[in-house]
Tab-separated table of C-alpha atoms in Angstrom:
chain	number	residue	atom	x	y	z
A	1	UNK	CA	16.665	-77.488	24.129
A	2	UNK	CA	17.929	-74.219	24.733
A	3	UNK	CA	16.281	-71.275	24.478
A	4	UNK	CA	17.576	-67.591	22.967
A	5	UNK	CA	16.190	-64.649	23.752
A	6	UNK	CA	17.389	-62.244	21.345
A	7	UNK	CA	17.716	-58.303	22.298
A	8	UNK	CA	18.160	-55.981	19.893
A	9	UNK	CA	20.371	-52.939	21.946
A	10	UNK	CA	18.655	-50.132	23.097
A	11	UNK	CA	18.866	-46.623	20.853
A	12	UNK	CA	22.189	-45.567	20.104
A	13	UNK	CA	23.884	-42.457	18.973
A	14	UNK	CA	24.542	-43.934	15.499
A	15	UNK	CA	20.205	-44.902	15.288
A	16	UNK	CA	19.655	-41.353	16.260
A	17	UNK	CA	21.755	-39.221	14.172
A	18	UNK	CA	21.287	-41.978	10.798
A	19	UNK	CA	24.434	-43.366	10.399
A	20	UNK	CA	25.801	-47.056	9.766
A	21	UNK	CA	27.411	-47.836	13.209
A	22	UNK	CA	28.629	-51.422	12.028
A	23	UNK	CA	31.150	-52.657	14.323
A	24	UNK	CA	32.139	-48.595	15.457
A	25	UNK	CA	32.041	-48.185	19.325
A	26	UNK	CA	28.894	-45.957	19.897
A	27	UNK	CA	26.619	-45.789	22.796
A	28	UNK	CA	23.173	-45.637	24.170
A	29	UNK	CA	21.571	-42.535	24.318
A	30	UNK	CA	18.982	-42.244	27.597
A	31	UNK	CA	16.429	-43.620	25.267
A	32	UNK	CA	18.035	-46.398	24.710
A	33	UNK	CA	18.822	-47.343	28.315
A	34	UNK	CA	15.151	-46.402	29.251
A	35	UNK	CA	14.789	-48.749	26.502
A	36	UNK	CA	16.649	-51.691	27.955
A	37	UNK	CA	15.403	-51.119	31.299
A	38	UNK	CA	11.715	-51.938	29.549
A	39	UNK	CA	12.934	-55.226	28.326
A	40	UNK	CA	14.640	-56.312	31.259
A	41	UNK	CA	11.253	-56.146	32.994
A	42	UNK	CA	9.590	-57.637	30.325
A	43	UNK	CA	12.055	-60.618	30.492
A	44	UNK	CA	11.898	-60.752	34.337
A	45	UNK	CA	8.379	-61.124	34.237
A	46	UNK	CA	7.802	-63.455	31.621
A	47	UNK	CA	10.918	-65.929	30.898
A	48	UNK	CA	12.997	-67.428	33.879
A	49	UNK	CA	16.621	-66.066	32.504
A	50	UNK	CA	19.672	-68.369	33.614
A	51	UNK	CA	22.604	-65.775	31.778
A	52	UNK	CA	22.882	-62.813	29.939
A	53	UNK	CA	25.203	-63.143	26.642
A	54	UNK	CA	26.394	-59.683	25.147
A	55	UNK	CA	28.025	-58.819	21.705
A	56	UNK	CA	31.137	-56.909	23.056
A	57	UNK	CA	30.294	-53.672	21.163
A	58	UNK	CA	29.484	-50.531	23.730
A	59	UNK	CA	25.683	-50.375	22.593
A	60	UNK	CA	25.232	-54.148	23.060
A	61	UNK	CA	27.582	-54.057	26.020
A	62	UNK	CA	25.529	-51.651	28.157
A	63	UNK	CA	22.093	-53.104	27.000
A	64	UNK	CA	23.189	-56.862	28.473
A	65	UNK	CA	24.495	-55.404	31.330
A	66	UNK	CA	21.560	-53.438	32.226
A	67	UNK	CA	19.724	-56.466	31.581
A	68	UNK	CA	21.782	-58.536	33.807
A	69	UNK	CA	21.317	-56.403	36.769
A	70	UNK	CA	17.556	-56.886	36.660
A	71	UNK	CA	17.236	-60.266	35.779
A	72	UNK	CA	20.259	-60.591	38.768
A	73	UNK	CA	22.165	-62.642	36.211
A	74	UNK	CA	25.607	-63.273	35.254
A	75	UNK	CA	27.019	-61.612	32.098
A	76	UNK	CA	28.886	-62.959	29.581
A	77	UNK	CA	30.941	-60.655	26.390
A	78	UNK	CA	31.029	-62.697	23.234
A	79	UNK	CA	32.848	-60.872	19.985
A	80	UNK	CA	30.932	-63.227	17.958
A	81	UNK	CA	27.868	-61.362	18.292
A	82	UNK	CA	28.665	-58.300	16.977
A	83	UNK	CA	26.938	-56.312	14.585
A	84	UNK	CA	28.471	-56.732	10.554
A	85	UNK	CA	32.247	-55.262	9.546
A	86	UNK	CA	30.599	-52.953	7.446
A	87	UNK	CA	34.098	-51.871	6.000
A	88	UNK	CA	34.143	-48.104	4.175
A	89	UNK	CA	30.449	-48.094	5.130
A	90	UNK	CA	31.480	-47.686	8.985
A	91	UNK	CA	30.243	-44.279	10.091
A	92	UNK	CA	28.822	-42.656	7.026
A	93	UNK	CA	25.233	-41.507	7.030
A	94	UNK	CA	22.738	-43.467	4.864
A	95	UNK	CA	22.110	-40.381	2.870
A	96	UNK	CA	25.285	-40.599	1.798
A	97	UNK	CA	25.761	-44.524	1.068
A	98	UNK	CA	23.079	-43.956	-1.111
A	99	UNK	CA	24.267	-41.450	-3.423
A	100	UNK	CA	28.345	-42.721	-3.056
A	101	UNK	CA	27.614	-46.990	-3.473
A	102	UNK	CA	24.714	-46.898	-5.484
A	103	UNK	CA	24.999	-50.130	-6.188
A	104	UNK	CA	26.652	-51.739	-3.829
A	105	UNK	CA	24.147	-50.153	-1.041
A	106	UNK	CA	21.211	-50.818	-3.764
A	107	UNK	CA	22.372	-54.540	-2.973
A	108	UNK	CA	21.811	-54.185	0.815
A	109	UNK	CA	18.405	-52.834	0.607
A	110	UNK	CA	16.835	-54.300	-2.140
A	111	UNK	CA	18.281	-58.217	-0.975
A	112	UNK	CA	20.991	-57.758	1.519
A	113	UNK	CA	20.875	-61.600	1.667
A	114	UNK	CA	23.324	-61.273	-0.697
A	115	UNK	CA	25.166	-57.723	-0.020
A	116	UNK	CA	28.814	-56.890	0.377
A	117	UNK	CA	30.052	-54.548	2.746
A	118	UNK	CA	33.036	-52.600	0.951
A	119	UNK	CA	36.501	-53.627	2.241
A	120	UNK	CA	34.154	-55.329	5.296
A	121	UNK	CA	32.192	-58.066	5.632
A	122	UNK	CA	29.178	-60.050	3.568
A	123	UNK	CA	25.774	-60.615	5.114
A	124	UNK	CA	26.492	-64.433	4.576
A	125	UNK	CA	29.816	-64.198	6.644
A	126	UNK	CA	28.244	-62.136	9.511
A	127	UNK	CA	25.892	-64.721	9.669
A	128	UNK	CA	28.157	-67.499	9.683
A	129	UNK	CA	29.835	-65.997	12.456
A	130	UNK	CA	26.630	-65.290	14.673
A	131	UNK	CA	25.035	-68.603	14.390
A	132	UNK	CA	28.799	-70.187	15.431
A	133	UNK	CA	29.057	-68.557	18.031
A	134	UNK	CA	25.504	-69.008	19.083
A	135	UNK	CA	25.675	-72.795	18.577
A	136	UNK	CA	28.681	-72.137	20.442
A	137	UNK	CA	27.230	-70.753	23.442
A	138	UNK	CA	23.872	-73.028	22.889
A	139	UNK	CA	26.624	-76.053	23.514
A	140	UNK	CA	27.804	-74.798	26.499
A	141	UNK	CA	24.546	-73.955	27.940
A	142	UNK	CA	22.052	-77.353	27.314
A	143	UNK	CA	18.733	-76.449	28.091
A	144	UNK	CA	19.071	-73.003	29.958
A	145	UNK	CA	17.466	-69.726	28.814
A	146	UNK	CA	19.638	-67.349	27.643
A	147	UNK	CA	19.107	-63.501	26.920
A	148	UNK	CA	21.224	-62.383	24.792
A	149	UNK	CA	21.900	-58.753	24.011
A	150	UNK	CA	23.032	-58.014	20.089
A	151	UNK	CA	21.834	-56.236	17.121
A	152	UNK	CA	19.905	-55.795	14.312
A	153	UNK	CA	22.063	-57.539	11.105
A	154	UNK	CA	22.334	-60.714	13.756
A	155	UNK	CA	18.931	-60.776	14.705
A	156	UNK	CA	17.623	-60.930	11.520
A	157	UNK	CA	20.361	-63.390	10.050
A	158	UNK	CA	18.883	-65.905	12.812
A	159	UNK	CA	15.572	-64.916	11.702
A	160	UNK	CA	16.204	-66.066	8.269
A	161	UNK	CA	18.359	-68.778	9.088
A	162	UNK	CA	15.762	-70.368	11.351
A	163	UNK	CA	13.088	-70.077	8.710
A	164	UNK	CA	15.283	-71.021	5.933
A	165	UNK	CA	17.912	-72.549	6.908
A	166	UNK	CA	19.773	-69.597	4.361
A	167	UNK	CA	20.644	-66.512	4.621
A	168	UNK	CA	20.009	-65.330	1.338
A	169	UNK	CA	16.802	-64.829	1.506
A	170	UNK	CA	17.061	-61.990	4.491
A	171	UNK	CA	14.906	-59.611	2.158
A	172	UNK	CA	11.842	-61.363	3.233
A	173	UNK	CA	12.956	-60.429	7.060
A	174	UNK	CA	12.036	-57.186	8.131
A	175	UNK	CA	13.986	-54.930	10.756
A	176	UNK	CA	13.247	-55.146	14.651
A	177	UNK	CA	13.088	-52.752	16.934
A	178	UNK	CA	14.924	-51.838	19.414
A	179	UNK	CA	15.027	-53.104	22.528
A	180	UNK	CA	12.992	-55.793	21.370
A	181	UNK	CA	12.696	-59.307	21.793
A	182	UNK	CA	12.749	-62.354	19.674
A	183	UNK	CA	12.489	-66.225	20.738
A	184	UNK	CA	15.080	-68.650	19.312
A	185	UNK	CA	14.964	-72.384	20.274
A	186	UNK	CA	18.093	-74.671	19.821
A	187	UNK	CA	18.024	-78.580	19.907
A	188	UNK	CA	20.397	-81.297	18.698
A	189	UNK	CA	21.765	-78.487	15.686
A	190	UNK	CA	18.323	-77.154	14.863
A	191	UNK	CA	17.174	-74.474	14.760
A	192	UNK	CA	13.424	-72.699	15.593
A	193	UNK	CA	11.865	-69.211	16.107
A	194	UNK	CA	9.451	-68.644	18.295
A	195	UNK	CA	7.572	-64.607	18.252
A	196	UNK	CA	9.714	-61.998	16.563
A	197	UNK	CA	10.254	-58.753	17.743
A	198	UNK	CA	8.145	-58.173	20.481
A	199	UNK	CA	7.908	-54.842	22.012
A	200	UNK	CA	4.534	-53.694	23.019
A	201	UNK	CA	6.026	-53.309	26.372
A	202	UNK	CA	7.989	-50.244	24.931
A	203	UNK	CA	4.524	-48.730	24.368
A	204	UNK	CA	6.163	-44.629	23.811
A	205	UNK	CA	9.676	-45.994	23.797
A	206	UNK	CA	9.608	-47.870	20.609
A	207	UNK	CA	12.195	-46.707	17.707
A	208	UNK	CA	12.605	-48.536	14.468
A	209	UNK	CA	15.468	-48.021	11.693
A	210	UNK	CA	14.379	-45.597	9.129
A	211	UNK	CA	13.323	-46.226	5.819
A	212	UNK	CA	16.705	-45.787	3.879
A	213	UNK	CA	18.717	-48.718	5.928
């Protein structure tokens, strides 16, 4: 068995100024490194880490890295991990995705299961391509513990996936936080969660999407 430890990245400057980063090169803000420094230490004090895995996007990028100095791991880039193609979505405001894709952007937050990025990707393909390339990795890695530094789309995706083999149904999944850190198990093709999201070690440092993603 092989066991994921999913971290969402730390705060960047897309979650602070409320616009949809998708796979646009943004990066941490202090908070968010501050942020990633809390859940290396919460790692390196409660899971014995062999190998940090990163989505290749800058956010993702600095949070494994920062994780992989204090767990005094290896890192590893993996495009595979990256946040969704969101398409003519990238880098508009959520204000604005409201009022100019009504319906397309009703889709993703009513039962983004089943939304379509415009000119990007689907939920269902993003997922697709996270859980290859985390089987991918799992394969190469039998029965190590892996941190593994991505974001929020992903995260949940596996959520879902693990609880319903589906990703349709990612509506019942809420958000995590970032910086947080959520338990995925992988043996023989199948797949379980273990706790979701945690983050109490943030304590003042916690930061959560707002309520119009």
């Amino acid at each position: 068995m092989t066991k994921l430890l999913l971290v969402r990245h730390g705060l960047s400057l897309a979650n602070q100024e409320g616009f949809f980063a998708g796979q646009a090169d943004v990066p941490l803000l202090d908070m968010g490194r501050r942020q990633a420094r809390a859940a290396g230490e919460f790692l390196r004090e409660r899971y014995a880490v062999d190998k940090v895995y990163a989505s290749d996007l800058l956010r993702a990028g600095e949070t494994g890295a920062i994780l992989a100095e204090i767990l005094s791991c290896p890192m590893e880039k993996d495009g595979g991990l990256r946040e969704i193609y969101a398409g003519l979505w990238q880098r508009q405001t959520f204000d604005s995705l409201t009022e100019r894709y009504p319906d397309s952007y009703g889709v993703w937050r009513q039962d983004i299961g089943k939304a379509q990025c415009p000119e990007g990707e689907s939920v269902a393909q993003m997922g697709c391509r996270v859980k290859a390339a985390l089987e991918r990795i799992c394969r190469a890695n039998p029965g190590k513990t892996l941190a593994v530094a991505t974001h929020a789309t992903p995260i949940r995706a596996m959520e879902c996936w693990a609880r319903f083999e589906d990703f349709s149904r990612m509506g019942e999944i809420p958000w995590v936080s970032n910086a947080s850190v959520t338990e995925l198990f992988y043996d023989g093709g199948v797949w379980r969660l273990g706790a979701v999201s945690q983050d109490a070690y943030l304590q003042g440092l916690r930061t959560v999407f707002p309520a119009n993603v």
